[in-house]
């Protein structure tokens, strides 16, 4: 959620213009939907933080302040999540680059803390956060997050004492029979878009109808005015005819 907040707060540039804007059709996605789209899902401990130089993932407009950019050395506390694209066992260590505080979002972690990470591998084989749908890909080690992620994916060979659910064959069968959240959400978004389009058409028709009513009212007013003018001319013309008849006699 913090990534969205930072995205919005950073949207106003110093000159008053909006530099960071989400797509007009953006909608927030649940963790379940984003987990389906994340390339790599791991549960890991942050061992160390390392200052980073500039790269394509951590550009800042104020280039003199590099203390805001860093990478994290992490150690997997379990084998990767079932279905994840990264096949490495528990105890493996690697660096996650592209962390820090940016103009429109932030990816931050703290040394010696555990996190769930949504990650991806770039074309140069760097492991970077996978901010699916412009939302936060890093989740702290809390009871609420354990409960939430327990229904999304499971891990195996976890370090003793790790409070995550281990992989079971029954869970795999349950996962195979579950409707994909992203598919359901896509259908909901399409229906929402259809309703929005119909609403726009209704508003357009209501506006056209309002203009038509105004035209009718104007025409009625002009017609009444023309009738009054005609009656006024008729009243003025009647006395003149009487005077002519008197003179003729």
PDB file of C-alpha atoms in Angstrom:
ATOM      1  CA  UNK A   1       0.000   0.000   0.000  1.00  0.00           C
ATOM      2  CA  UNK A   2       2.924   2.341   0.694  1.00  0.00           C
ATOM      3  CA  UNK A   3       3.977   2.286  -2.938  1.00  0.00           C
ATOM      4  CA  UNK A   4       0.599   3.734  -3.953  1.00  0.00           C
ATOM      5  CA  UNK A   5       0.778   6.425  -1.262  1.00  0.00           C
ATOM      6  CA  UNK A   6       4.287   7.464  -2.296  1.00  0.00           C
ATOM      7  CA  UNK A   7       3.197   7.365  -5.946  1.00  0.00           C
ATOM      8  CA  UNK A   8       0.388   9.811  -5.228  1.00  0.00           C
ATOM      9  CA  UNK A   9       2.379  12.094  -2.925  1.00  0.00           C
ATOM     10  CA  UNK A  10       5.222  12.316  -5.420  1.00  0.00           C
ATOM     11  CA  UNK A  11       2.889  13.026  -8.315  1.00  0.00           C
ATOM     12  CA  UNK A  12       3.085  16.783  -7.859  1.00  0.00           C
ATOM     13  CA  UNK A  13       6.353  18.010  -9.329  1.00  0.00           C
ATOM     14  CA  UNK A  14       8.141  21.112  -7.960  1.00  0.00           C
ATOM     15  CA  UNK A  15       6.791  23.198 -10.829  1.00  0.00           C
ATOM     16  CA  UNK A  16       3.221  22.233  -9.916  1.00  0.00           C
ATOM     17  CA  UNK A  17       2.711  19.751 -12.758  1.00  0.00           C
ATOM     18  CA  UNK A  18       1.813  16.097 -12.320  1.00  0.00           C
ATOM     19  CA  UNK A  19       4.860  13.946 -13.067  1.00  0.00           C
ATOM     20  CA  UNK A  20       3.662  10.576 -11.750  1.00  0.00           C
ATOM     21  CA  UNK A  21       0.224   9.387 -12.717  1.00  0.00           C
ATOM     22  CA  UNK A  22      -1.283   5.927 -12.693  1.00  0.00           C
ATOM     23  CA  UNK A  23      -3.039   4.833 -15.912  1.00  0.00           C
ATOM     24  CA  UNK A  24      -6.573   6.209 -16.144  1.00  0.00           C
ATOM     25  CA  UNK A  25      -8.020   2.697 -16.061  1.00  0.00           C
ATOM     26  CA  UNK A  26      -5.881   1.563 -13.090  1.00  0.00           C
ATOM     27  CA  UNK A  27      -7.592  -0.455 -10.371  1.00  0.00           C
ATOM     28  CA  UNK A  28      -5.990  -1.934  -7.243  1.00  0.00           C
ATOM     29  CA  UNK A  29      -5.466  -5.689  -7.305  1.00  0.00           C
ATOM     30  CA  UNK A  30      -5.599  -8.067  -4.366  1.00  0.00           C
ATOM     31  CA  UNK A  31      -2.505  -9.912  -3.189  1.00  0.00           C
ATOM     32  CA  UNK A  32      -3.995 -13.101  -4.662  1.00  0.00           C
ATOM     33  CA  UNK A  33      -4.217 -11.620  -8.154  1.00  0.00           C
ATOM     34  CA  UNK A  34      -0.743 -10.122  -7.969  1.00  0.00           C
ATOM     35  CA  UNK A  35       0.712 -13.400  -6.658  1.00  0.00           C
ATOM     36  CA  UNK A  36      -0.616 -15.136  -9.783  1.00  0.00           C
ATOM     37  CA  UNK A  37       1.273 -12.643 -11.955  1.00  0.00           C
ATOM     38  CA  UNK A  38       4.515 -12.391  -9.937  1.00  0.00           C
ATOM     39  CA  UNK A  39       7.417 -14.277 -11.555  1.00  0.00           C
ATOM     40  CA  UNK A  40       9.199 -15.231  -8.320  1.00  0.00           C
ATOM     41  CA  UNK A  41       7.840 -15.501  -4.772  1.00  0.00           C
ATOM     42  CA  UNK A  42      10.222 -16.081  -1.863  1.00  0.00           C
ATOM     43  CA  UNK A  43      10.205 -15.844   1.923  1.00  0.00           C
ATOM     44  CA  UNK A  44      13.611 -14.574   2.991  1.00  0.00           C
ATOM     45  CA  UNK A  45      15.676 -12.797   5.625  1.00  0.00           C
ATOM     46  CA  UNK A  46      17.562  -9.576   4.844  1.00  0.00           C
ATOM     47  CA  UNK A  47      21.210 -10.176   5.812  1.00  0.00           C
ATOM     48  CA  UNK A  48      22.746  -6.898   4.671  1.00  0.00           C
ATOM     49  CA  UNK A  49      22.054  -3.692   2.770  1.00  0.00           C
ATOM     50  CA  UNK A  50      24.481  -2.309   0.194  1.00  0.00           C
ATOM     51  CA  UNK A  51      24.587   1.185  -1.263  1.00  0.00           C
ATOM     52  CA  UNK A  52      23.901   1.224  -5.006  1.00  0.00           C
ATOM     53  CA  UNK A  53      24.988   3.468  -7.846  1.00  0.00           C
ATOM     54  CA  UNK A  54      22.642   4.626 -10.577  1.00  0.00           C
ATOM     55  CA  UNK A  55      21.094   2.182 -13.001  1.00  0.00           C
ATOM     56  CA  UNK A  56      17.984   1.833 -15.118  1.00  0.00           C
ATOM     57  CA  UNK A  57      16.096   0.715 -11.984  1.00  0.00           C
ATOM     58  CA  UNK A  58      17.094   3.457  -9.586  1.00  0.00           C
ATOM     59  CA  UNK A  59      17.285   6.763 -11.421  1.00  0.00           C
ATOM     60  CA  UNK A  60      16.634   9.887  -9.372  1.00  0.00           C
ATOM     61  CA  UNK A  61      16.343  13.457 -10.676  1.00  0.00           C
ATOM     62  CA  UNK A  62      18.556  14.620  -7.800  1.00  0.00           C
ATOM     63  CA  UNK A  63      21.658  12.578  -8.677  1.00  0.00           C
ATOM     64  CA  UNK A  64      23.789  13.891  -5.810  1.00  0.00           C
ATOM     65  CA  UNK A  65      21.751  11.966  -3.216  1.00  0.00           C
ATOM     66  CA  UNK A  66      22.652   8.289  -3.642  1.00  0.00           C
ATOM     67  CA  UNK A  67      21.969   7.331  -0.016  1.00  0.00           C
ATOM     68  CA  UNK A  68      18.378   6.606  -1.053  1.00  0.00           C
ATOM     69  CA  UNK A  69      19.384   3.716  -3.324  1.00  0.00           C
ATOM     70  CA  UNK A  70      20.449   0.254  -2.175  1.00  0.00           C
ATOM     71  CA  UNK A  71      20.377  -3.489  -2.763  1.00  0.00           C
ATOM     72  CA  UNK A  72      19.664  -6.196  -0.201  1.00  0.00           C
ATOM     73  CA  UNK A  73      21.463  -9.474   0.362  1.00  0.00           C
ATOM     74  CA  UNK A  74      18.788 -12.014   1.297  1.00  0.00           C
ATOM     75  CA  UNK A  75      18.758 -15.641   2.448  1.00  0.00           C
ATOM     76  CA  UNK A  76      15.824 -17.894   1.601  1.00  0.00           C
ATOM     77  CA  UNK A  77      14.155 -19.312   4.705  1.00  0.00           C
ATOM     78  CA  UNK A  78      12.239 -21.858   2.591  1.00  0.00           C
ATOM     79  CA  UNK A  79      12.421 -23.326  -0.871  1.00  0.00           C
ATOM     80  CA  UNK A  80      10.798 -20.985  -3.367  1.00  0.00           C
ATOM     81  CA  UNK A  81       7.004 -20.835  -3.417  1.00  0.00           C
ATOM     82  CA  UNK A  82       5.255 -23.614  -5.321  1.00  0.00           C
ATOM     83  CA  UNK A  83       4.793 -22.414  -8.894  1.00  0.00           C
ATOM     84  CA  UNK A  84       7.536 -19.793  -8.675  1.00  0.00           C
ATOM     85  CA  UNK A  85       9.884 -19.418 -11.647  1.00  0.00           C
ATOM     86  CA  UNK A  86      13.039 -19.329  -9.485  1.00  0.00           C
ATOM     87  CA  UNK A  87      14.236 -22.834  -8.557  1.00  0.00           C
ATOM     88  CA  UNK A  88      16.590 -22.365  -5.598  1.00  0.00           C
ATOM     89  CA  UNK A  89      16.542 -24.170  -2.239  1.00  0.00           C
ATOM     90  CA  UNK A  90      16.279 -22.820   1.288  1.00  0.00           C
ATOM     91  CA  UNK A  91      19.549 -21.317   2.515  1.00  0.00           C
ATOM     92  CA  UNK A  92      20.396 -19.825  -0.878  1.00  0.00           C
ATOM     93  CA  UNK A  93      21.645 -16.256  -0.863  1.00  0.00           C
ATOM     94  CA  UNK A  94      21.483 -13.598  -3.559  1.00  0.00           C
ATOM     95  CA  UNK A  95      21.130  -9.849  -3.961  1.00  0.00           C
ATOM     96  CA  UNK A  96      17.901  -8.017  -4.735  1.00  0.00           C
ATOM     97  CA  UNK A  97      18.742  -4.806  -6.559  1.00  0.00           C
ATOM     98  CA  UNK A  98      16.582  -1.787  -7.380  1.00  0.00           C
ATOM     99  CA  UNK A  99      15.598  -0.968  -3.793  1.00  0.00           C
ATOM    100  CA  UNK A 100      15.279   2.487  -2.276  1.00  0.00           C
ATOM    101  CA  UNK A 101      13.235   5.658  -2.463  1.00  0.00           C
ATOM    102  CA  UNK A 102      12.262   6.934  -5.889  1.00  0.00           C
ATOM    103  CA  UNK A 103      10.241   9.906  -7.215  1.00  0.00           C
ATOM    104  CA  UNK A 104       7.033   7.888  -7.578  1.00  0.00           C
ATOM    105  CA  UNK A 105       7.387   4.855  -5.308  1.00  0.00           C
ATOM    106  CA  UNK A 106       9.610   3.150  -2.727  1.00  0.00           C
ATOM    107  CA  UNK A 107      10.910  -0.370  -2.088  1.00  0.00           C
ATOM    108  CA  UNK A 108      12.357  -0.558   1.415  1.00  0.00           C
ATOM    109  CA  UNK A 109      13.502  -3.326   3.777  1.00  0.00           C
ATOM    110  CA  UNK A 110      15.350  -3.464   7.098  1.00  0.00           C
ATOM    111  CA  UNK A 111      18.383  -5.589   7.947  1.00  0.00           C
ATOM    112  CA  UNK A 112      17.718  -8.803   9.962  1.00  0.00           C
ATOM    113  CA  UNK A 113      13.980  -8.734   9.186  1.00  0.00           C
ATOM    114  CA  UNK A 114      12.024 -11.355   7.229  1.00  0.00           C
ATOM    115  CA  UNK A 115       9.820 -10.549   4.237  1.00  0.00           C
ATOM    116  CA  UNK A 116       7.716 -12.094   1.513  1.00  0.00           C
ATOM    117  CA  UNK A 117       9.104 -10.847  -1.820  1.00  0.00           C
ATOM    118  CA  UNK A 118       7.497 -10.680  -5.265  1.00  0.00           C
ATOM    119  CA  UNK A 119      10.547 -10.660  -7.557  1.00  0.00           C
ATOM    120  CA  UNK A 120      11.468 -10.954 -11.215  1.00  0.00           C
ATOM    121  CA  UNK A 121      14.642 -11.470 -13.221  1.00  0.00           C
ATOM    122  CA  UNK A 122      15.605  -8.838 -15.787  1.00  0.00           C
ATOM    123  CA  UNK A 123      17.351  -9.408 -19.111  1.00  0.00           C
ATOM    124  CA  UNK A 124      20.756  -9.107 -17.389  1.00  0.00           C
ATOM    125  CA  UNK A 125      19.831 -11.747 -14.776  1.00  0.00           C
ATOM    126  CA  UNK A 126      19.481  -9.206 -11.984  1.00  0.00           C
ATOM    127  CA  UNK A 127      16.823 -10.005  -9.374  1.00  0.00           C
ATOM    128  CA  UNK A 128      14.587  -6.955  -8.879  1.00  0.00           C
ATOM    129  CA  UNK A 129      11.247  -6.295  -7.123  1.00  0.00           C
ATOM    130  CA  UNK A 130       8.221  -7.232  -9.219  1.00  0.00           C
ATOM    131  CA  UNK A 131       5.782  -4.402  -8.542  1.00  0.00           C
ATOM    132  CA  UNK A 132       2.778  -6.033 -10.181  1.00  0.00           C
ATOM    133  CA  UNK A 133       0.098  -3.450 -10.994  1.00  0.00           C
ATOM    134  CA  UNK A 134       2.236  -0.632  -9.520  1.00  0.00           C
ATOM    135  CA  UNK A 135       1.653  -2.047  -6.022  1.00  0.00           C
ATOM    136  CA  UNK A 136       4.055  -2.968  -3.228  1.00  0.00           C
ATOM    137  CA  UNK A 137       5.866  -6.301  -3.845  1.00  0.00           C
ATOM    138  CA  UNK A 138       7.404  -6.566  -0.345  1.00  0.00           C
ATOM    139  CA  UNK A 139       5.449  -7.796   2.683  1.00  0.00           C
ATOM    140  CA  UNK A 140       6.767  -7.901   6.280  1.00  0.00           C
ATOM    141  CA  UNK A 141       6.820 -11.026   8.445  1.00  0.00           C
ATOM    142  CA  UNK A 142       3.540 -10.618  10.343  1.00  0.00           C
ATOM    143  CA  UNK A 143       0.811 -12.997  11.503  1.00  0.00           C
ATOM    144  CA  UNK A 144      -1.701 -11.274   9.215  1.00  0.00           C
ATOM    145  CA  UNK A 145       0.540 -11.748   6.181  1.00  0.00           C
ATOM    146  CA  UNK A 146       1.163 -15.406   7.113  1.00  0.00           C
ATOM    147  CA  UNK A 147      -2.592 -16.006   7.186  1.00  0.00           C
ATOM    148  CA  UNK A 148      -3.130 -14.103   3.952  1.00  0.00           C
ATOM    149  CA  UNK A 149      -0.395 -15.869   1.993  1.00  0.00           C
ATOM    150  CA  UNK A 150      -1.219 -19.318   3.411  1.00  0.00           C
ATOM    151  CA  UNK A 151      -4.208 -19.517   1.050  1.00  0.00           C
ATOM    152  CA  UNK A 152      -2.207 -18.269  -1.966  1.00  0.00           C
ATOM    153  CA  UNK A 153       0.934 -20.412  -2.043  1.00  0.00           C
ATOM    154  CA  UNK A 154       2.972 -22.752   0.135  1.00  0.00           C
ATOM    155  CA  UNK A 155       6.671 -23.323   0.751  1.00  0.00           C
ATOM    156  CA  UNK A 156       8.730 -26.443   1.463  1.00  0.00           C
ATOM    157  CA  UNK A 157      11.858 -27.250   3.500  1.00  0.00           C
ATOM    158  CA  UNK A 158      11.488 -24.177   5.680  1.00  0.00           C
ATOM    159  CA  UNK A 159      14.048 -23.280   8.343  1.00  0.00           C
ATOM    160  CA  UNK A 160      12.927 -24.587  11.778  1.00  0.00           C
ATOM    161  CA  UNK A 161      10.816 -22.009  13.563  1.00  0.00           C
ATOM    162  CA  UNK A 162       9.649 -20.351  10.355  1.00  0.00           C
ATOM    163  CA  UNK A 163       5.939 -19.553  10.665  1.00  0.00           C
ATOM    164  CA  UNK A 164       4.848 -20.395   7.125  1.00  0.00           C
ATOM    165  CA  UNK A 165       2.724 -23.235   5.760  1.00  0.00           C
ATOM    166  CA  UNK A 166       4.637 -26.100   4.185  1.00  0.00           C
ATOM    167  CA  UNK A 167       3.790 -27.544   0.791  1.00  0.00           C
ATOM    168  CA  UNK A 168       1.385 -30.512   0.689  1.00  0.00           C
ATOM    169  CA  UNK A 169      -0.008 -32.523  -2.288  1.00  0.00           C
ATOM    170  CA  UNK A 170      -3.547 -31.737  -1.135  1.00  0.00           C
ATOM    171  CA  UNK A 171      -2.838 -28.038  -1.556  1.00  0.00           C
ATOM    172  CA  UNK A 172      -1.678 -28.626  -5.155  1.00  0.00           C
ATOM    173  CA  UNK A 173      -4.960 -30.379  -6.008  1.00  0.00           C
ATOM    174  CA  UNK A 174      -6.898 -27.556  -4.386  1.00  0.00           C
ATOM    175  CA  UNK A 175      -4.889 -24.990  -6.358  1.00  0.00           C
ATOM    176  CA  UNK A 176      -5.596 -26.786  -9.648  1.00  0.00           C
ATOM    177  CA  UNK A 177      -9.354 -26.576  -9.056  1.00  0.00           C
ATOM    178  CA  UNK A 178      -9.360 -22.939  -7.959  1.00  0.00           C
ATOM    179  CA  UNK A 179     -10.552 -20.189 -10.282  1.00  0.00           C
ATOM    180  CA  UNK A 180      -7.753 -17.807 -11.177  1.00  0.00           C
ATOM    181  CA  UNK A 181      -8.377 -14.532  -9.428  1.00  0.00           C
ATOM    182  CA  UNK A 182      -6.836 -12.564 -12.285  1.00  0.00           C
ATOM    183  CA  UNK A 183      -9.339 -14.142 -14.724  1.00  0.00           C
ATOM    184  CA  UNK A 184     -12.288 -13.318 -12.488  1.00  0.00           C
ATOM    185  CA  UNK A 185     -11.002  -9.810 -11.890  1.00  0.00           C
ATOM    186  CA  UNK A 186     -10.481  -9.285 -15.623  1.00  0.00           C
ATOM    187  CA  UNK A 187     -14.119 -10.238 -16.235  1.00  0.00           C
ATOM    188  CA  UNK A 188     -15.224  -7.840 -13.492  1.00  0.00           C
ATOM    189  CA  UNK A 189     -13.133  -5.033 -14.981  1.00  0.00           C
ATOM    190  CA  UNK A 190     -14.592  -5.701 -18.439  1.00  0.00           C
ATOM    191  CA  UNK A 191     -18.104  -5.556 -16.983  1.00  0.00           C
ATOM    192  CA  UNK A 192     -17.195  -2.370 -15.129  1.00  0.00           C
ATOM    193  CA  UNK A 193     -15.884  -0.881 -18.373  1.00  0.00           C
ATOM    194  CA  UNK A 194     -19.106  -1.871 -20.176  1.00  0.00           C
ATOM    195  CA  UNK A 195     -21.204  -0.222 -17.449  1.00  0.00           C
ATOM    196  CA  UNK A 196     -19.021   2.888 -17.635  1.00  0.00           C
ATOM    197  CA  UNK A 197     -19.479   3.061 -21.416  1.00  0.00           C
ATOM    198  CA  UNK A 198     -23.251   2.689 -21.078  1.00  0.00           C
ATOM    199  CA  UNK A 199     -23.301   5.352 -18.361  1.00  0.00           C
ATOM    200  CA  UNK A 200     -21.421   7.722 -20.655  1.00  0.00           C
ATOM    201  CA  UNK A 201     -23.948   7.056 -23.429  1.00  0.00           C
ATOM    202  CA  UNK A 202     -26.822   7.703 -21.002  1.00  0.00           C
ATOM    203  CA  UNK A 203     -25.227  10.985 -19.902  1.00  0.00           C
ATOM    204  CA  UNK A 204     -24.725  11.959 -23.539  1.00  0.00           C
ATOM    205  CA  UNK A 205     -28.367  11.176 -24.361  1.00  0.00           C
ATOM    206  CA  UNK A 206     -29.559  13.061 -21.278  1.00  0.00           C
ATOM    207  CA  UNK A 207     -27.483  16.056 -22.344  1.00  0.00           C
ATOM    208  CA  UNK A 208     -28.888  15.901 -25.884  1.00  0.00           C
ATOM    209  CA  UNK A 209     -32.403  15.557 -24.465  1.00  0.00           C
ATOM    210  CA  UNK A 210     -31.821  18.588 -22.252  1.00  0.00           C
ATOM    211  CA  UNK A 211     -30.696  20.625 -25.265  1.00  0.00           C
ATOM    212  CA  UNK A 212     -33.774  19.463 -27.163  1.00  0.00           C
ATOM    213  CA  UNK A 213     -36.057  20.497 -24.295  1.00  0.00           C
ATOM    214  CA  UNK A 214     -34.410  23.920 -24.254  1.00  0.00           C
ATOM    215  CA  UNK A 215     -34.988  24.252 -28.000  1.00  0.00           C
ATOM    216  CA  UNK A 216     -38.657  23.281 -27.602  1.00  0.00           C
ATOM    217  CA  UNK A 217     -39.079  25.813 -24.780  1.00  0.00           C
ATOM    218  CA  UNK A 218     -37.432  28.484 -26.940  1.00  0.00           C
ATOM    219  CA  UNK A 219     -39.670  27.655 -29.908  1.00  0.00           C
ATOM    220  CA  UNK A 220     -42.777  27.781 -27.692  1.00  0.00           C
ATOM    221  CA  UNK A 221     -41.696  31.133 -26.293  1.00  0.00           C
ATOM    222  CA  UNK A 222     -41.108  32.516 -29.791  1.00  0.00           C
ATOM    223  CA  UNK A 223     -44.468  31.131 -30.921  1.00  0.00           C
ATOM    224  CA  UNK A 224     -46.290  32.789 -28.009  1.00  0.00           C
ATOM    225  CA  UNK A 225     -44.459  36.020 -28.708  1.00  0.00           C
ATOM    226  CA  UNK A 226     -45.432  35.853 -32.398  1.00  0.00           C
ATOM    227  CA  UNK A 227     -49.067  35.185 -31.451  1.00  0.00           C
ATOM    228  CA  UNK A 228     -49.064  38.191 -29.098  1.00  0.00           C
ATOM    229  CA  UNK A 229     -47.580  40.374 -31.822  1.00  0.00           C
ATOM    230  CA  UNK A 230     -50.221  39.165 -34.275  1.00  0.00           C
ATOM    231  CA  UNK A 231     -53.036  39.877 -31.815  1.00  0.00           C
ATOM    232  CA  UNK A 232     -51.595  43.305 -31.109  1.00  0.00           C
ATOM    233  CA  UNK A 233     -51.497  44.109 -34.830  1.00  0.00           C
ATOM    234  CA  UNK A 234     -55.092  42.879 -35.213  1.00  0.00           C
ATOM    235  CA  UNK A 235     -56.288  45.151 -32.389  1.00  0.00           C
ATOM    236  CA  UNK A 236     -54.506  48.118 -33.913  1.00  0.00           C
ATOM    237  CA  UNK A 237     -56.000  47.411 -37.325  1.00  0.00           C
ATOM    238  CA  UNK A 238     -59.691  47.170 -36.220  1.00  0.00           C
ATOM    239  CA  UNK A 239     -60.145  50.891 -35.188  1.00  0.00           C
ATOM    240  CA  UNK A 240     -58.572  52.023 -38.417  1.00  0.00           C
ATOM    241  CA  UNK A 241     -61.225  50.110 -40.395  1.00  0.00           C
ATOM    242  CA  UNK A 242     -63.997  51.822 -38.341  1.00  0.00           C
ATOM    243  CA  UNK A 243     -62.653  55.281 -39.082  1.00  0.00           C
ATOM    244  CA  UNK A 244     -62.571  54.555 -42.792  1.00  0.00           C
ATOM    245  CA  UNK A 245     -66.231  53.494 -42.790  1.00  0.00           C
ATOM    246  CA  UNK A 246     -67.313  56.737 -41.022  1.00  0.00           C
ATOM    247  CA  UNK A 247     -65.445  58.894 -43.524  1.00  0.00           C
ATOM    248  CA  UNK A 248     -66.955  57.010 -46.428  1.00  0.00           C
ATOM    249  CA  UNK A 249     -70.500  57.656 -45.214  1.00  0.00           C
TER     250      UNK A 249
END
